[in-house]
PDB file of C-alpha atoms in Angstrom:
ATOM      1  CA  MET A 120     -13.006 -64.908 -21.226  1.00 94.00           C
ATOM      2  CA  THR A 121     -15.397 -62.208 -22.331  1.00 97.00           C
ATOM      3  CA  LYS A 122     -17.263 -59.918 -19.965  1.00 98.00           C
ATOM      4  CA  LEU A 123     -20.388 -61.926 -20.794  1.00 98.00           C
ATOM      5  CA  ASP A 124     -18.583 -65.112 -19.708  1.00 98.00           C
ATOM      6  CA  HIS A 125     -17.545 -63.447 -16.437  1.00 98.00           C
ATOM      7  CA  ALA A 126     -21.083 -62.140 -15.790  1.00 98.00           C
ATOM      8  CA  LEU A 127     -22.609 -65.579 -16.427  1.00 98.00           C
ATOM      9  CA  ASP A 128     -20.039 -67.267 -14.182  1.00 98.00           C
ATOM     10  CA  LEU A 129     -20.689 -64.808 -11.353  1.00 98.00           C
ATOM     11  CA  ALA A 130     -24.460 -65.306 -11.660  1.00 98.00           C
ATOM     12  CA  LYS A 131     -24.027 -69.077 -11.645  1.00 98.00           C
ATOM     13  CA  ARG A 132     -22.080 -68.766  -8.381  1.00 97.00           C
ATOM     14  CA  GLY A 133     -24.928 -66.806  -6.734  1.00 98.00           C
ATOM     15  CA  PHE A 134     -24.056 -63.170  -7.452  1.00 98.00           C
ATOM     16  CA  TRP A 135     -26.767 -60.802  -8.742  1.00 98.00           C
ATOM     17  CA  VAL A 136     -25.253 -58.901 -11.680  1.00 98.00           C
ATOM     18  CA  PHE A 137     -26.103 -55.935 -13.887  1.00 98.00           C
ATOM     19  CA  PRO A 138     -24.228 -53.944 -16.545  1.00 98.00           C
ATOM     20  CA  ILE A 139     -22.162 -50.843 -15.768  1.00 97.00           C
ATOM     21  CA  VAL A 140     -21.057 -48.356 -18.428  1.00 96.00           C
ATOM     22  CA  ALA A 141     -17.960 -49.648 -20.254  1.00 95.00           C
ATOM     23  CA  ASN A 142     -14.581 -48.776 -18.713  1.00 94.00           C
ATOM     24  CA  LYS A 143     -16.173 -47.163 -15.652  1.00 93.00           C
ATOM     25  CA  LYS A 144     -17.244 -48.181 -12.162  1.00 92.00           C
ATOM     26  CA  ALA A 145     -20.332 -45.961 -12.378  1.00 90.00           C
ATOM     27  CA  PRO A 146     -22.988 -45.347 -13.543  1.00 88.00           C
ATOM     28  CA  PRO A 147     -25.025 -48.515 -13.960  1.00 91.00           C
ATOM     29  CA  ALA A 148     -26.095 -49.030 -17.564  1.00 93.00           C
ATOM     30  CA  VAL A 149     -29.641 -50.055 -16.566  1.00 93.00           C
ATOM     31  CA  LYS A 150     -32.266 -48.044 -14.729  1.00 93.00           C
ATOM     32  CA  ASN A 151     -33.362 -49.234 -11.288  1.00 96.00           C
ATOM     33  CA  TRP A 152     -30.304 -51.471 -11.189  1.00 97.00           C
ATOM     34  CA  GLN A 153     -31.072 -52.786  -7.665  1.00 96.00           C
ATOM     35  CA  GLU A 154     -34.324 -54.279  -8.938  1.00 96.00           C
ATOM     36  CA  ALA A 155     -32.832 -55.163 -12.333  1.00 97.00           C
ATOM     37  CA  ALA A 156     -29.840 -57.104 -10.951  1.00 98.00           C
ATOM     38  CA  MET A 157     -30.241 -60.618 -12.260  1.00 97.00           C
ATOM     39  CA  ARG A 158     -29.021 -64.207 -12.222  1.00 98.00           C
ATOM     40  CA  ASP A 159     -31.110 -65.282 -15.236  1.00 98.00           C
ATOM     41  CA  PRO A 160     -28.680 -66.287 -18.025  1.00 98.00           C
ATOM     42  CA  ALA A 161     -31.067 -65.197 -20.817  1.00 98.00           C
ATOM     43  CA  VAL A 162     -31.347 -61.651 -19.474  1.00 98.00           C
ATOM     44  CA  ILE A 163     -27.615 -61.449 -18.779  1.00 98.00           C
ATOM     45  CA  MET A 164     -26.838 -62.646 -22.322  1.00 98.00           C
ATOM     46  CA  SER A 165     -29.170 -60.018 -23.801  1.00 97.00           C
ATOM     47  CA  TRP A 166     -27.484 -57.238 -21.807  1.00 98.00           C
ATOM     48  CA  TRP A 167     -23.926 -58.145 -22.806  1.00 98.00           C
ATOM     49  CA  ASN A 168     -24.789 -59.213 -26.365  1.00 97.00           C
ATOM     50  CA  ASN A 169     -26.154 -55.677 -26.869  1.00 95.00           C
ATOM     51  CA  ASN A 170     -23.186 -53.995 -25.114  1.00 96.00           C
ATOM     52  CA  PRO A 171     -20.281 -56.472 -24.901  1.00 97.00           C
ATOM     53  CA  ASN A 172     -17.858 -53.933 -23.389  1.00 97.00           C
ATOM     54  CA  ASP A 173     -20.037 -53.035 -20.395  1.00 97.00           C
ATOM     55  CA  ASN A 174     -18.481 -53.705 -17.021  1.00 97.00           C
ATOM     56  CA  ILE A 175     -20.081 -56.020 -14.475  1.00 98.00           C
ATOM     57  CA  GLY A 176     -21.824 -54.736 -11.389  1.00 97.00           C
ATOM     58  CA  ILE A 177     -22.484 -57.040  -8.438  1.00 98.00           C
ATOM     59  CA  PHE A 178     -25.443 -55.990  -6.290  1.00 98.00           C
ATOM     60  CA  THR A 179     -24.437 -56.452  -2.652  1.00 98.00           C
ATOM     61  CA  GLY A 180     -27.999 -56.469  -1.326  1.00 97.00           C
ATOM     62  CA  LYS A 181     -28.596 -60.034  -2.541  1.00 98.00           C
ATOM     63  CA  PHE A 182     -26.718 -63.295  -2.830  1.00 98.00           C
ATOM     64  CA  GLY A 183     -28.085 -66.655  -3.917  1.00 98.00           C
ATOM     65  CA  GLU A 184     -31.725 -67.257  -3.115  1.00 97.00           C
ATOM     66  CA  SER A 185     -32.024 -65.685   0.317  1.00 97.00           C
ATOM     67  CA  GLU A 186     -28.739 -64.147   1.448  1.00 98.00           C
ATOM     68  CA  ALA A 187     -26.864 -60.883   0.920  1.00 98.00           C
ATOM     69  CA  LEU A 188     -23.274 -59.686   0.785  1.00 98.00           C
ATOM     70  CA  VAL A 189     -21.228 -57.494   3.071  1.00 98.00           C
ATOM     71  CA  VAL A 190     -18.099 -56.210   1.364  1.00 98.00           C
ATOM     72  CA  ILE A 191     -15.256 -54.465   3.131  1.00 96.00           C
ATOM     73  CA  ASP A 192     -13.950 -52.110   0.463  1.00 96.00           C
ATOM     74  CA  VAL A 193     -10.296 -51.438   1.297  1.00 96.00           C
ATOM     75  CA  ASP A 194      -9.259 -48.189  -0.412  1.00 94.00           C
ATOM     76  CA  ASN A 195      -5.617 -47.208  -0.959  1.00 93.00           C
ATOM     77  CA  LYS A 196      -5.706 -43.936  -2.850  1.00 90.00           C
ATOM     78  CA  GLY A 197      -5.083 -40.319  -1.942  1.00 89.00           C
ATOM     79  CA  ASP A 198      -5.246 -39.976   1.827  1.00 89.00           C
ATOM     80  CA  LYS A 199      -6.926 -43.388   2.192  1.00 91.00           C
ATOM     81  CA  HIS A 200      -4.686 -46.135   3.537  1.00 92.00           C
ATOM     82  CA  GLY A 201      -7.153 -48.952   4.073  1.00 94.00           C
ATOM     83  CA  ASP A 202      -4.515 -51.703   4.138  1.00 93.00           C
ATOM     84  CA  LEU A 203      -2.677 -49.952   6.965  1.00 93.00           C
ATOM     85  CA  GLU A 204      -5.922 -49.333   8.855  1.00 93.00           C
ATOM     86  CA  LEU A 205      -6.897 -52.977   8.477  1.00 91.00           C
ATOM     87  CA  LEU A 206      -3.476 -54.055   9.759  1.00 90.00           C
ATOM     88  CA  ARG A 207      -3.790 -51.659  12.707  1.00 90.00           C
ATOM     89  CA  LEU A 208      -7.156 -53.155  13.652  1.00 89.00           C
ATOM     90  CA  GLU A 209      -5.789 -56.680  13.428  1.00 86.00           C
ATOM     91  CA  LEU A 210      -2.658 -55.850  15.460  1.00 87.00           C
ATOM     92  CA  GLU A 211      -4.711 -54.205  18.172  1.00 87.00           C
ATOM     93  CA  ARG A 212      -6.686 -57.473  18.248  1.00 75.00           C
ATOM     94  CA  GLU A 213      -9.935 -55.670  17.736  1.00 67.00           C
ATOM     95  CA  TRP A 214     -10.850 -58.385  15.291  1.00 73.00           C
ATOM     96  CA  ASP A 215      -9.647 -61.275  13.201  1.00 79.00           C
ATOM     97  CA  LEU A 216     -11.315 -61.377   9.828  1.00 84.00           C
ATOM     98  CA  PRO A 217     -12.426 -64.861   8.764  1.00 89.00           C
ATOM     99  CA  GLN A 218     -11.007 -66.177   5.494  1.00 92.00           C
ATOM    100  CA  THR A 219     -13.258 -65.410   2.530  1.00 95.00           C
ATOM    101  CA  ALA A 220     -13.307 -64.461  -1.132  1.00 94.00           C
ATOM    102  CA  THR A 221     -11.399 -61.327  -2.122  1.00 95.00           C
ATOM    103  CA  GLN A 222     -10.699 -59.412  -5.290  1.00 94.00           C
ATOM    104  CA  THR A 223      -8.161 -56.707  -6.004  1.00 92.00           C
ATOM    105  CA  THR A 224      -9.202 -53.279  -7.257  1.00 90.00           C
ATOM    106  CA  PRO A 225      -7.480 -51.025  -9.795  1.00 84.00           C
ATOM    107  CA  SER A 226      -6.383 -48.611  -7.034  1.00 81.00           C
ATOM    108  CA  ASN A 227      -4.346 -51.346  -5.305  1.00 88.00           C
ATOM    109  CA  GLY A 228      -7.147 -51.961  -2.836  1.00 93.00           C
ATOM    110  CA  GLN A 229      -9.311 -54.993  -2.316  1.00 95.00           C
ATOM    111  CA  HIS A 230     -12.846 -56.169  -1.759  1.00 97.00           C
ATOM    112  CA  ILE A 231     -13.264 -58.616   1.109  1.00 97.00           C
ATOM    113  CA  ILE A 232     -16.560 -60.373   0.417  1.00 98.00           C
ATOM    114  CA  TYR A 233     -18.777 -62.066   3.004  1.00 97.00           C
ATOM    115  CA  ARG A 234     -22.124 -63.836   2.698  1.00 97.00           C
ATOM    116  CA  VAL A 235     -24.651 -62.837   5.351  1.00 97.00           C
ATOM    117  CA  GLN A 236     -28.296 -63.582   6.151  1.00 98.00           C
ATOM    118  CA  SER A 237     -29.436 -60.006   5.437  1.00 97.00           C
ATOM    119  CA  PRO A 238     -27.774 -56.839   4.163  1.00 97.00           C
ATOM    120  CA  LEU A 239     -26.252 -54.305   6.559  1.00 96.00           C
ATOM    121  CA  SER A 240     -26.093 -50.524   6.451  1.00 96.00           C
ATOM    122  CA  GLN A 241     -23.265 -49.256   4.328  1.00 96.00           C
ATOM    123  CA  GLY A 242     -21.058 -46.207   4.252  1.00 95.00           C
ATOM    124  CA  VAL A 243     -17.650 -44.651   3.729  1.00 94.00           C
ATOM    125  CA  ASN A 244     -14.870 -44.969   6.337  1.00 93.00           C
ATOM    126  CA  VAL A 245     -17.211 -47.025   8.534  1.00 92.00           C
ATOM    127  CA  LEU A 246     -14.491 -49.217  10.004  1.00 90.00           C
ATOM    128  CA  GLY A 247     -11.681 -46.668   9.684  1.00 90.00           C
ATOM    129  CA  ASN A 248      -9.954 -44.449   7.142  1.00 93.00           C
ATOM    130  CA  GLY A 249     -10.203 -46.245   3.801  1.00 95.00           C
ATOM    131  CA  LEU A 250     -12.433 -49.063   5.081  1.00 95.00           C
ATOM    132  CA  ASP A 251     -15.873 -48.737   3.508  1.00 96.00           C
ATOM    133  CA  ILE A 252     -18.819 -51.114   3.750  1.00 97.00           C
ATOM    134  CA  ARG A 253     -20.918 -52.101   0.736  1.00 97.00           C
ATOM    135  CA  SER A 254     -24.119 -54.016   1.426  1.00 98.00           C
ATOM    136  CA  ARG A 255     -27.763 -52.799   1.487  1.00 97.00           C
ATOM    137  CA  GLY A 256     -28.394 -50.793  -1.662  1.00 95.00           C
ATOM    138  CA  GLY A 257     -24.789 -50.971  -2.839  1.00 97.00           C
ATOM    139  CA  TYR A 258     -22.628 -52.635  -5.451  1.00 97.00           C
ATOM    140  CA  ILE A 259     -19.077 -53.455  -6.368  1.00 97.00           C
ATOM    141  CA  VAL A 260     -17.488 -53.869  -9.782  1.00 96.00           C
ATOM    142  CA  GLY A 261     -17.088 -57.550 -10.560  1.00 95.00           C
ATOM    143  CA  GLY A 262     -14.097 -59.487 -11.812  1.00 93.00           C
ATOM    144  CA  GLY A 263     -13.598 -59.387 -15.570  1.00 94.00           C
ATOM    145  CA  SER A 264     -14.387 -55.668 -15.744  1.00 95.00           C
ATOM    146  CA  THR A 265     -12.001 -53.015 -17.066  1.00 93.00           C
TER     147      THR A 265
END
């Protein structure tokens, strides 16, 4: 599958997508990407037909027609040990995460993706060391990117 195919599939499933500079996770390749994020196949095709190697951004502030996303970004790089922090939280019975969609990241981390009624505040190490939140005003790199 091409990156265009991945972007179209994500949009069809409710994700609001936009192009990111090829082979990077930042910066977005379009200005005002939060407003530009799109599910319209014609616009998505024009973006990736012009730059077929661009990566795929998923805007976390919207999902479907009236929802948003909250993503737990589990980082495992440097001094970040998000998997261990997540395990610690689960073992201490502070929470049990409901089953949901996930995707792995290049740094051996993961994105745990939830649909919510409205976006939440986001930040780094919000839930613990290596456990970031992406939601209002944020994005993640979508599957099919390099």
